[in-house]
Amino acid sequence: MTAALPISVHEPAVQEEPMGDIVARFLADIGVTTVFGVISIHNMPVLDAIHRQQRITFVPARGEAGAMNMADAYARMAGSLGVVITSTGTAAGAGAGAQVEALTAGSPLLHITTQVDRPFMDRDRAAIHDVPRQAGMLAAISKGYYRIWEARGTIGTLRAAATLALAAPRGPVSVEIPVDVQRERATVPRHIALSRTAIVHPAGQVALLADLVGAARRPMLWLGGGGRDAGAAATELVERGFCAVTSTNGRAVVPEDHPRSLGAFNMTPQAQAIYRRADLMIVVGSRLRGNESLNNEMVLPAPLAQIDADAGQGGRNYPVDLFIHGEARPVLEELLALIPKKLNVDPGFGHEVSVARASSEGALREQLGPYQVVADALRERVAAGAHPFVRDVTISNSTFGNRYVAIAAPHLGVHALGGGIGQGIAMAVGAAMASPDRKTIALIGDGGAMVNLSELLTAVEETAQIVFVLMNDKAYGVIRNIQDAQYRSHYAYSALRTPDFAQLAQSFGLPHRRVSRVEDFAGALDAALAAPGPVLLELDMTAIGPFGKSFSGPPAGAAGSAM
Ligand SMILES: Cc1ncc(C[n+]2csc(CCOP(=O)(O)OP(=O)(O)O)c2C)c(N)n1
């Protein structure tokens, strides 16, 4: 008698699939749940597969710039990979300004764009949608750039791109997929997962930093966006005796209301007096940006130490006594292990910092005039409600939104770090998609709103939980103030025809309320926060009147204005 052979039925490890399906499966397998973009003939194989597979929510934006801003804000809010899919040529170009913002802010973004068919690519043969030097454009605005030449390379290339985007220092990575490659089929592995890369900082360096800390009586931390993951360690350093200050991108790395922190009041005369008193500053993951350091001429404490995940940033903007190439969290954790539980620091310094902070806030309030009421109403609600707070480039944000209105955690603040107006509406949509349980508050201007108005429709279509607070002065207010200050009030090109926002919102199906008296703002804001879906809350600044003191850009260092 012969024993029956066991019959083994098993799935083959690999099977042939259309390339678009491979891309869609890759994204879902690595945990992507939401993708933003605009459909086009050159990306339809991928978007068709995303739709068929039903594992990912695709948010159709009205334009590529908006889609890019949405993916960027989503990534900042979720702390994970943001994904945007565009088409080749004009479409990839339309997203470029917004991708520059993602690059500036170090957002982990995967930009999947396309290319014409391979025989026409890079040859200036006038194929539709072609731009002959697209690769150069993408390389210039990306942390990394890849092209998928053949479908069998899809997984390897996408994995490399996503890993690079997520590795510190994070940033947007672009991948071009020629449309004929998207139509190919290939066999690729079935089980996909991403590995993470980490920087191992050199041994012995943190001990040198600990020596500096041991010798300091008034040590400070300057915390930037690179410190966002190091909140617990940074806050512990503050508890042990450090004082802190943050950049705009590093807001809330230590709690913004901590008595030993200047918050983001980082350039006031009071802050500068504190820097002159401090005897050590450790700069953690910050570029010390021009508009936050008087173009690097603001005097910072000595010695100055710097921790950064980007080796090339070492000493770039300020000469430093010690540079540690590493990631903020492991470096600060090692530092904590090397220093005492209570530092031997000047007991009065924390008090000086509290006074400087209060005095900076008081001076700011003076400048606001009637808008104190608006600033206070937002300040009372944003952190308490853990609302995501998205900010365009406006007078209201450059004065109070970027520092006076506290946020509850670093990821809850999204701001156009590169200074480009018009990104707030789309960023609010991306933030809201990442945070559906909390109402996102977006503080925007009428000038910025006009740039990407169409994305209000995306907000309506997605029932995004957003209150848009629109500061409508019917002008490019910042520009007008600069014209007052530097151009003898010659108002060239700064007046702005804006639509009747009530009518516009009605046609969009977007609830709208106009506030013409500041006293009505807090109540209107509460009603908007309580309403489902997006709401447009317009402040009629022409009725309310001007700020107490005009804001005409951050004070400039010798290199000129930083606006
Ligand atoms: C993309 C881009 N274009 C132009 C500018 C120059 N700019 C800086 S502020 C500003 C005005 C913004 O107007 P608005 O949104 O109404 O805000 P307000 O200044 O009135 O507070 C302009 C045009 C810019 N920063 N970014």
Coordinates of C-alpha atoms and ligand atoms in Angstrom, one line a residue:
M1 CA 0.0 0.0 0.0
T2 CA 1.3 3.4 -0.9
A3 CA 0.8 6.3 1.4
A4 CA -1.1 9.2 -0.2
L5 CA 1.1 12.1 -0.8
P6 CA 0.0 15.2 1.1
I7 CA -1.5 17.7 -1.2
S8 CA -0.2 21.1 -0.5
V9 CA -2.2 24.0 -1.9
H10 CA -0.4 27.2 -1.4
E11 CA -0.5 30.6 -2.9
P12 CA 2.5 31.5 -5.0
A13 CA 4.8 34.0 -3.3
V14 CA 4.5 36.3 -6.3
Q15 CA 1.9 36.9 -9.0
E16 CA 1.6 39.2 -11.9
E17 CA -0.3 42.4 -11.4
P18 CA -0.9 45.6 -13.3
M19 CA 1.5 48.3 -12.2
G20 CA -1.2 50.7 -11.0
D21 CA -2.5 48.0 -8.7
I22 CA 1.0 47.5 -7.3
V23 CA 1.3 51.1 -6.4
A24 CA -2.1 51.2 -4.7
R25 CA -1.3 48.0 -2.8
F26 CA 2.1 49.3 -1.7
L27 CA 0.6 52.4 -0.3
A28 CA -2.1 50.6 1.6
D29 CA 0.3 48.0 2.9
I30 CA 2.6 50.5 4.4
G31 CA -0.3 52.1 6.3
V32 CA -1.4 55.0 4.1
T33 CA -5.1 55.6 4.5
T34 CA -5.6 58.9 2.8
V35 CA -4.2 60.2 -0.5
F36 CA -4.7 63.6 -2.1
G37 CA -4.5 64.5 -5.8
V38 CA -6.0 65.4 -9.1
I39 CA -6.9 62.7 -11.6
S40 CA -5.4 62.8 -15.1
I41 CA -4.9 60.6 -18.1
H42 CA -1.3 60.2 -17.0
N43 CA -2.2 58.8 -13.5
M44 CA -5.4 57.0 -14.2
P45 CA -3.9 53.4 -14.0
V46 CA -2.9 54.2 -10.3
L47 CA -6.1 56.1 -9.3
D48 CA -8.3 53.5 -11.0
A49 CA -6.6 50.8 -8.9
I50 CA -6.9 52.9 -5.7
H51 CA -10.6 53.2 -6.4
R52 CA -11.1 49.5 -7.1
Q53 CA -9.1 48.3 -4.1
Q54 CA -11.1 50.4 -1.7
R55 CA -8.4 50.4 0.9
I56 CA -7.5 54.1 0.7
T57 CA -9.6 57.3 0.8
F58 CA -8.7 59.5 -2.1
V59 CA -9.4 63.2 -1.6
P60 CA -9.9 64.9 -5.0
A61 CA -8.5 68.4 -4.7
R62 CA -9.4 71.2 -7.2
G63 CA -5.8 71.8 -8.1
E64 CA -2.3 70.3 -7.5
A65 CA -1.2 73.1 -5.3
G66 CA -4.1 72.5 -3.0
A67 CA -3.5 68.7 -3.1
M68 CA 0.1 69.2 -2.2
N69 CA -0.7 71.5 0.7
M70 CA -3.3 69.0 1.9
A71 CA -0.9 66.1 1.9
D72 CA 1.7 68.3 3.6
A73 CA -0.6 69.4 6.4
Y74 CA -1.9 65.8 6.8
A75 CA 1.6 64.6 7.2
R76 CA 2.4 67.2 9.8
M77 CA -0.8 66.5 11.7
A78 CA -0.6 62.7 11.5
G79 CA 3.1 62.5 12.0
S80 CA 3.2 60.0 9.2
L81 CA 3.7 59.9 5.4
G82 CA 1.6 62.3 3.4
V83 CA 0.9 61.2 -0.2
V84 CA -0.1 63.3 -3.2
I85 CA -0.6 62.1 -6.7
T86 CA -0.3 64.5 -9.6
S87 CA 0.0 64.4 -13.3
T88 CA 3.0 65.2 -15.5
G89 CA 4.0 68.6 -16.8
T90 CA 1.8 71.5 -15.9
A91 CA 0.2 69.5 -13.1
A92 CA 3.5 68.6 -11.4
G93 CA 4.5 72.3 -11.9
A94 CA 1.3 73.5 -10.4
G95 CA 2.2 71.8 -7.2
A96 CA 5.7 73.1 -7.1
G97 CA 5.2 76.2 -4.9
A98 CA 3.3 74.1 -2.3
Q99 CA 6.1 71.4 -2.5
V100 CA 8.6 74.1 -1.7
E101 CA 6.7 74.7 1.5
A102 CA 6.8 71.0 2.3
L103 CA 10.6 71.1 1.7
T104 CA 11.0 74.1 4.0
A105 CA 8.9 72.6 6.7
G106 CA 10.6 69.1 6.4
S107 CA 7.3 67.3 5.8
P108 CA 7.5 63.6 5.1
L109 CA 5.7 63.6 1.8
L110 CA 5.6 61.2 -1.1
H111 CA 4.8 63.0 -4.3
I112 CA 3.9 60.4 -7.0
T113 CA 3.8 62.1 -10.3
T114 CA 4.0 60.8 -13.8
Q115 CA 5.8 61.2 -17.1
V116 CA 5.0 60.9 -20.8
D117 CA 5.7 57.5 -22.5
R118 CA 9.3 56.4 -22.2
P119 CA 10.2 56.9 -25.9
F120 CA 9.2 60.6 -25.6
M121 CA 10.6 61.3 -22.2
D122 CA 13.4 63.8 -21.7
R123 CA 13.6 64.4 -25.5
D124 CA 11.5 67.5 -26.1
R125 CA 9.4 65.6 -28.6
A126 CA 6.3 67.6 -27.8
A127 CA 4.2 64.9 -26.3
I128 CA 1.1 66.2 -24.6
H129 CA 1.8 67.1 -20.9
D130 CA 5.6 66.9 -21.5
V131 CA 8.0 69.2 -19.8
P132 CA 11.5 68.3 -21.1
R133 CA 13.4 69.0 -17.8
Q134 CA 10.7 67.9 -15.3
A135 CA 13.3 65.7 -13.5
G136 CA 15.4 68.8 -12.8
M137 CA 12.4 70.7 -11.5
L138 CA 11.4 67.9 -9.1
A139 CA 15.0 67.4 -7.9
A140 CA 15.2 71.1 -7.0
I141 CA 12.2 71.0 -4.8
S142 CA 12.5 67.6 -3.2
K143 CA 14.6 65.9 -0.6
G144 CA 15.1 63.1 -3.1
Y145 CA 13.9 62.3 -6.6
Y146 CA 13.3 58.9 -8.2
R147 CA 12.0 57.6 -11.5
I148 CA 10.4 54.1 -12.0
W149 CA 11.8 52.9 -15.3
E150 CA 10.1 49.5 -15.3
A151 CA 7.1 48.0 -13.4
R152 CA 9.3 45.4 -11.7
G153 CA 11.1 48.1 -9.9
T154 CA 8.0 49.6 -8.4
I155 CA 8.3 48.2 -4.9
G156 CA 12.0 48.9 -4.5
T157 CA 11.7 52.4 -5.7
L158 CA 8.6 53.3 -3.8
R159 CA 10.1 51.8 -0.7
A160 CA 13.3 53.8 -1.1
A161 CA 11.3 57.0 -1.6
A162 CA 9.0 56.5 1.4
T163 CA 11.9 55.5 3.6
L164 CA 13.9 58.6 2.6
A165 CA 10.9 60.9 3.1
L166 CA 10.4 59.5 6.7
A167 CA 14.1 59.5 7.7
A168 CA 15.3 62.5 9.7
P169 CA 15.6 65.2 8.5
R170 CA 12.3 64.5 6.8
G171 CA 11.2 65.9 3.6
P172 CA 9.2 65.5 0.3
V173 CA 10.4 62.9 -2.1
S174 CA 9.2 62.9 -5.7
V175 CA 8.7 59.7 -7.8
E176 CA 8.0 59.9 -11.6
I177 CA 6.2 57.0 -13.2
P178 CA 6.0 57.2 -17.0
V179 CA 2.5 56.4 -18.1
D180 CA 3.5 53.4 -20.2
V181 CA 5.2 51.9 -17.2
Q182 CA 1.9 52.3 -15.3
R183 CA 0.3 50.1 -18.0
E184 CA 2.8 47.3 -17.6
R185 CA 2.3 44.2 -15.5
A186 CA 4.9 42.8 -13.2
T187 CA 5.4 40.2 -10.4
V188 CA 6.4 41.7 -7.1
P189 CA 6.6 40.4 -3.5
R190 CA 3.3 40.1 -1.7
H191 CA 4.3 41.2 1.8
I192 CA 5.5 44.8 2.0
A193 CA 6.7 46.7 5.0
L194 CA 8.9 49.7 5.5
S195 CA 12.1 49.8 7.4
R196 CA 13.1 52.9 9.2
T197 CA 16.6 54.5 9.2
A198 CA 18.0 56.3 12.2
I199 CA 21.0 58.4 12.7
V200 CA 23.5 57.0 15.3
H201 CA 25.2 60.0 16.8
P202 CA 28.9 59.7 17.5
A203 CA 29.9 58.4 20.9
G204 CA 31.4 60.8 23.4
Q205 CA 29.8 64.0 21.9
V206 CA 26.9 64.2 24.4
A207 CA 29.4 64.0 27.3
L208 CA 30.9 67.2 25.9
L209 CA 27.5 68.7 25.9
A210 CA 27.0 67.6 29.5
D211 CA 30.2 69.4 30.4
L212 CA 28.8 72.6 29.0
V213 CA 25.6 72.1 30.9
G214 CA 27.6 71.4 34.1
A215 CA 29.4 74.8 33.8
A216 CA 26.2 76.8 33.0
R217 CA 24.1 78.8 35.5
R218 CA 21.6 80.1 33.0
P219 CA 21.2 77.4 30.3
M220 CA 18.6 77.7 27.6
L221 CA 17.1 75.5 24.9
W222 CA 16.1 76.9 21.5
L223 CA 13.7 74.3 20.1
G224 CA 12.9 74.0 16.4
G225 CA 10.7 71.7 14.3
G226 CA 13.5 69.0 14.5
G227 CA 12.7 68.8 18.2
R228 CA 9.0 67.9 17.7
D229 CA 9.6 64.2 18.7
A230 CA 11.7 65.2 21.7
G231 CA 9.0 66.9 23.7
A232 CA 9.3 64.7 26.8
A233 CA 13.1 65.0 27.0
A234 CA 13.1 68.7 26.4
T235 CA 10.4 69.3 29.0
E236 CA 12.4 67.2 31.5
L237 CA 15.5 69.4 30.8
V238 CA 13.3 72.5 31.6
E239 CA 12.1 70.8 34.8
R240 CA 15.7 70.3 35.8
G241 CA 16.7 73.9 35.4
F242 CA 16.8 74.9 31.7
C243 CA 14.8 77.7 30.3
A244 CA 13.4 77.4 26.8
V245 CA 12.3 79.3 23.7
T246 CA 11.0 77.9 20.4
S247 CA 10.9 78.7 16.8
T248 CA 7.5 78.9 15.1
N249 CA 8.0 75.4 13.8
G250 CA 9.0 74.2 17.3
R251 CA 6.0 75.5 19.1
A252 CA 4.8 73.4 22.0
V253 CA 7.8 71.1 22.1
V254 CA 7.7 72.2 25.7
P255 CA 4.2 73.3 26.9
E256 CA 3.6 76.8 25.5
D257 CA 2.4 78.0 28.9
H258 CA 5.4 76.7 30.9
P259 CA 6.6 79.4 33.2
R260 CA 10.3 78.8 32.2
S261 CA 9.5 79.2 28.5
L262 CA 9.4 82.3 26.3
G263 CA 7.2 80.2 24.0
A264 CA 7.6 81.5 20.4
F265 CA 8.2 85.1 21.6
N266 CA 11.7 84.5 20.3
M267 CA 12.7 87.9 18.9
T268 CA 11.2 90.5 21.2
P269 CA 13.5 93.0 22.9
Q270 CA 12.7 91.2 26.2
A271 CA 13.8 87.8 24.6
Q272 CA 17.0 89.4 23.4
A273 CA 17.7 90.7 26.9
I274 CA 17.3 87.1 28.1
Y275 CA 19.7 85.8 25.5
R276 CA 22.3 88.3 26.7
R277 CA 21.9 87.0 30.3
A278 CA 22.0 83.3 29.4
D279 CA 25.3 81.5 29.5
L280 CA 24.5 78.5 27.3
M281 CA 22.1 77.8 24.5
I282 CA 21.5 74.4 22.9
V283 CA 19.8 74.8 19.5
V284 CA 17.7 71.7 18.9
G285 CA 16.6 70.9 15.3
S286 CA 16.3 74.6 14.2
R287 CA 17.5 76.5 11.2
L288 CA 17.5 79.7 13.2
R289 CA 15.6 81.1 10.3
G290 CA 16.3 84.6 9.0
N291 CA 12.8 86.0 10.0
E292 CA 13.3 84.6 13.5
S293 CA 16.8 85.8 14.1
L294 CA 17.1 89.2 12.4
N295 CA 18.7 87.4 9.5
N296 CA 21.1 85.7 11.9
E297 CA 22.3 88.9 13.5
M298 CA 20.4 88.6 16.7
V299 CA 22.9 88.0 19.5
L300 CA 22.5 84.5 20.9
P301 CA 24.1 83.2 24.1
A302 CA 27.6 81.8 24.2
P303 CA 28.6 79.0 24.3
L304 CA 26.2 77.9 21.5
A305 CA 25.7 74.2 21.0
Q306 CA 23.6 72.7 18.2
I307 CA 21.9 69.3 17.6
D308 CA 20.7 68.6 14.1
A309 CA 19.8 65.6 12.0
D310 CA 21.1 67.4 8.9
A311 CA 24.9 67.3 9.2
G312 CA 25.1 70.2 6.7
Q313 CA 23.3 72.5 9.0
G314 CA 26.2 72.4 11.5
G315 CA 27.2 76.0 12.2
R316 CA 25.6 77.2 8.9
N317 CA 23.8 80.2 10.4
Y318 CA 25.7 80.8 13.6
P319 CA 29.2 79.8 14.6
V320 CA 28.8 77.0 17.2
D321 CA 31.0 75.7 20.0
L322 CA 29.7 72.2 19.7
F323 CA 27.7 70.5 16.9
I324 CA 26.2 67.1 17.4
H325 CA 24.9 65.3 14.2
G326 CA 22.0 63.3 15.6
E327 CA 18.3 63.1 16.2
A328 CA 16.9 65.3 18.9
R329 CA 15.2 62.7 21.1
P330 CA 18.1 60.2 21.5
V331 CA 20.7 63.0 22.0
L332 CA 18.6 64.8 24.7
E333 CA 17.7 61.5 26.4
E334 CA 21.5 60.6 26.6
L335 CA 22.1 64.1 28.0
L336 CA 19.5 63.6 30.7
A337 CA 21.3 60.4 31.7
L338 CA 24.5 62.3 32.1
I339 CA 23.4 65.3 34.1
P340 CA 22.0 65.7 37.7
K341 CA 18.3 65.5 38.4
K342 CA 18.4 69.1 39.6
L343 CA 20.9 71.5 37.9
N344 CA 22.8 74.0 39.9
V345 CA 21.3 77.0 38.1
D346 CA 20.7 80.6 38.9
P347 CA 17.3 80.5 40.8
G348 CA 16.3 83.9 39.5
F349 CA 16.7 83.1 35.8
G350 CA 13.4 81.3 35.5
H351 CA 11.7 84.2 37.0
E352 CA 13.4 86.6 34.6
V353 CA 12.1 84.5 31.7
S354 CA 8.5 84.5 33.1
V355 CA 8.7 88.3 33.4
A356 CA 10.1 88.6 29.8
R357 CA 7.4 86.4 28.5
A358 CA 4.6 88.4 30.2
S359 CA 6.1 91.7 29.1
S360 CA 6.4 90.5 25.5
E361 CA 2.7 89.4 25.6
G362 CA 1.7 92.7 27.1
A363 CA 3.5 94.6 24.4
L364 CA 1.9 92.5 21.7
R365 CA -1.6 93.0 23.1
E366 CA -1.0 96.8 23.0
Q367 CA -0.4 96.5 19.2
L368 CA -3.6 94.6 18.5
G369 CA -6.1 97.4 19.4
P370 CA -9.6 96.0 18.8
Y371 CA -8.2 92.6 17.7
Q372 CA -7.2 91.8 21.3
V373 CA -10.7 90.4 21.6
V374 CA -10.2 88.1 18.6
A375 CA -6.8 87.0 19.8
D376 CA -8.1 86.3 23.3
A377 CA -11.2 84.4 22.1
L378 CA -8.9 82.2 20.0
R379 CA -6.3 81.8 22.8
E380 CA -9.0 80.7 25.3
R381 CA -10.2 78.0 22.9
V382 CA -7.4 76.6 20.7
A383 CA -5.2 74.9 23.3
A384 CA -8.1 74.0 25.7
G385 CA -10.0 72.2 22.9
A386 CA -6.8 70.7 21.4
H387 CA -7.9 72.2 18.1
P388 CA -5.5 71.9 15.1
F389 CA -4.6 75.5 14.3
V390 CA -3.7 76.3 10.7
R391 CA -2.3 79.7 9.8
D392 CA -1.8 81.5 6.6
V393 CA 0.6 84.4 6.2
T394 CA -1.4 87.4 7.5
I395 CA -1.0 90.3 9.9
S396 CA -3.2 88.4 12.4
N397 CA -0.8 85.4 12.4
S398 CA 2.5 87.3 12.2
T399 CA 1.4 89.2 15.3
F400 CA -0.8 87.0 17.6
G401 CA -1.6 83.7 15.7
N402 CA 2.0 82.5 15.6
R403 CA 2.7 82.9 19.3
Y404 CA 0.0 84.4 21.5
V405 CA -2.7 81.8 20.6
A406 CA -1.1 78.7 22.3
I407 CA -1.4 75.3 20.8
A408 CA -1.7 72.1 22.8
A409 CA 1.0 70.0 21.0
P410 CA 3.6 70.6 18.2
H411 CA 1.7 68.7 15.6
L412 CA -1.4 70.8 16.2
G413 CA 0.2 73.8 14.6
V414 CA 0.4 74.1 10.9
H415 CA 1.9 77.2 9.4
A416 CA 3.3 78.3 6.0
L417 CA 6.9 78.3 7.2
G418 CA 8.3 79.5 3.9
G419 CA 6.1 82.6 4.1
G420 CA 4.0 81.9 1.0
I421 CA 0.5 83.2 1.2
G422 CA -2.6 81.2 0.0
Q423 CA -1.9 77.8 1.5
G424 CA -4.1 78.0 4.5
I425 CA -7.4 76.8 3.1
A426 CA -5.9 73.6 1.6
M427 CA -3.7 73.0 4.6
A428 CA -6.8 73.2 6.8
V429 CA -8.5 70.5 4.7
G430 CA -5.4 68.2 5.0
A431 CA -5.2 68.8 8.8
A432 CA -8.9 68.2 9.2
M433 CA -8.7 64.9 7.3
A434 CA -6.0 63.8 9.7
S435 CA -7.9 64.9 12.7
P436 CA -11.6 64.3 12.1
D437 CA -12.6 64.3 15.8
R438 CA -11.4 67.9 16.6
K439 CA -12.5 71.0 14.7
T440 CA -9.6 72.5 12.9
I441 CA -9.4 76.3 13.1
A442 CA -7.8 78.1 10.2
L443 CA -6.8 81.8 10.5
I444 CA -6.6 83.2 7.0
G445 CA -6.6 86.5 5.1
D446 CA -8.6 87.6 2.1
G447 CA -5.5 87.9 0.0
G448 CA -4.4 84.4 0.8
A449 CA -7.9 83.1 0.5
M450 CA -8.2 84.2 -3.1
V451 CA -5.2 82.1 -4.2
N452 CA -6.8 78.7 -3.5
L453 CA -10.5 79.5 -3.0
S454 CA -11.5 76.5 -4.9
E455 CA -10.4 74.2 -2.1
L456 CA -13.3 75.5 0.0
L457 CA -15.3 73.2 -2.2
T458 CA -13.1 70.3 -1.4
A459 CA -13.8 71.1 2.3
V460 CA -17.5 71.1 1.7
E461 CA -17.4 67.9 -0.3
E462 CA -15.4 66.1 2.4
T463 CA -17.5 67.5 5.2
A464 CA -14.2 68.6 6.7
Q465 CA -14.4 69.8 10.3
I466 CA -13.0 73.3 9.9
V467 CA -13.8 76.8 11.0
F468 CA -12.2 79.2 8.6
V469 CA -11.7 82.5 10.3
L470 CA -11.3 85.0 7.5
M471 CA -9.7 88.3 8.3
N472 CA -11.1 90.4 5.5
D473 CA -9.5 93.9 5.1
K474 CA -10.0 94.0 1.3
A475 CA -6.3 94.4 0.9
Y476 CA -2.9 92.8 1.1
G477 CA -2.6 94.3 4.5
V478 CA 1.0 93.4 5.2
I479 CA 2.0 94.9 1.9
R480 CA -0.1 98.0 2.6
N481 CA 1.7 98.5 5.9
I482 CA 5.1 98.1 4.3
Q483 CA 4.0 100.8 1.8
D484 CA 3.1 103.1 4.7
A485 CA 6.4 102.5 6.4
Q486 CA 8.7 102.5 3.4
Y487 CA 7.0 103.8 0.3
R488 CA 5.3 107.0 1.5
S489 CA 1.9 105.3 1.5
H490 CA 2.1 104.7 -2.3
Y491 CA -0.4 101.8 -2.5
A492 CA 0.7 100.1 -5.6
Y493 CA -1.2 96.8 -6.3
S494 CA -2.2 96.2 -2.7
A495 CA -5.9 97.0 -2.8
L496 CA -7.9 93.8 -3.4
R497 CA -11.3 93.3 -5.0
T498 CA -12.8 90.4 -3.1
P499 CA -16.0 88.6 -3.7
D500 CA -19.1 88.9 -1.5
F501 CA -18.1 86.0 0.7
A502 CA -21.7 85.4 1.8
Q503 CA -22.9 84.9 -1.7
L504 CA -19.8 82.9 -2.6
A505 CA -20.2 80.6 0.4
Q506 CA -23.9 80.1 -0.3
S507 CA -23.1 79.0 -3.9
F508 CA -20.5 76.6 -2.5
G509 CA -23.0 75.2 0.1
L510 CA -20.7 76.5 2.9
P511 CA -22.3 78.0 6.0
H512 CA -21.1 81.6 6.4
R513 CA -21.4 84.3 9.0
R514 CA -20.0 87.8 8.9
V515 CA -18.9 89.5 12.1
S516 CA -18.8 93.3 12.0
R517 CA -18.3 94.0 15.7
V518 CA -15.5 92.3 17.7
E519 CA -17.8 91.8 20.6
D520 CA -19.7 89.3 18.5
F521 CA -16.7 87.2 17.6
A522 CA -16.4 84.8 20.6
G523 CA -20.1 83.8 20.3
A524 CA -19.9 83.4 16.6
L525 CA -16.7 81.3 17.0
D526 CA -18.4 79.0 19.5
A527 CA -21.4 78.6 17.2
A528 CA -19.1 77.7 14.3
L529 CA -17.2 75.2 16.4
A530 CA -20.4 73.5 17.4
A531 CA -21.8 73.3 13.9
P532 CA -21.1 70.2 11.8
G533 CA -18.7 70.4 8.8
P534 CA -16.9 73.5 7.5
V535 CA -18.0 77.0 8.4
L536 CA -16.7 80.4 7.0
L537 CA -16.5 83.0 9.7
E538 CA -15.7 86.3 8.1
L539 CA -14.4 89.3 10.1
D540 CA -15.2 92.5 8.4
M541 CA -12.1 94.4 9.3
T542 CA -13.2 97.5 7.3
A543 CA -16.0 97.8 9.9
I544 CA -13.9 96.9 12.9
G545 CA -11.0 99.2 12.1
P546 CA -7.2 99.0 12.0
F547 CA -4.8 97.3 14.4
G548 CA -3.6 99.4 17.3
K549 CA -0.1 99.5 15.8
S550 CA 0.6 98.6 12.2
F551 CA 2.7 95.5 11.4
S552 CA 5.0 95.8 8.5
G553 CA 7.0 92.6 8.6
P554 CA 9.5 91.3 11.0
P555 CA 12.4 93.6 11.9
A556 CA 15.1 93.2 9.4
G557 CA 18.8 92.6 9.9
A558 CA 21.5 93.9 7.6
A559 CA 20.6 91.4 4.9
G560 CA 17.3 93.2 4.4
S561 CA 13.6 92.5 5.2
A562 CA 12.8 88.9 6.0
M563 CA 9.2 89.0 4.6
Ligands
LIG1 C1 2.9 83.2 -2.6 C2 3.2 84.6 -2.1 N1 2.9 85.7 -2.9 C3 3.1 86.9 -2.4 C4 3.5 87.1 -1.2 C5 3.7 88.6 -0.6 N2 2.8 88.8 0.4 C6 3.1 88.7 1.7 S1 1.9 89.1 2.8 C7 0.8 89.4 1.5 C8 -0.6 89.9 1.7 C9 -1.5 88.9 2.3 O1 -2.8 89.4 2.3 P1 -3.9 88.8 3.2 O2 -4.0 87.3 3.0 O3 -5.2 89.6 2.9 O4 -3.5 89.1 4.7 P2 -3.2 90.5 5.3 O5 -1.8 90.9 4.9 O6 -4.2 91.4 4.8 O7 -3.2 90.2 6.8 C10 1.5 89.2 0.3 C11 0.8 89.5 -1.1 C12 3.8 86.0 -0.4 N3 4.3 86.1 0.9 N4 3.6 84.8 -0.9

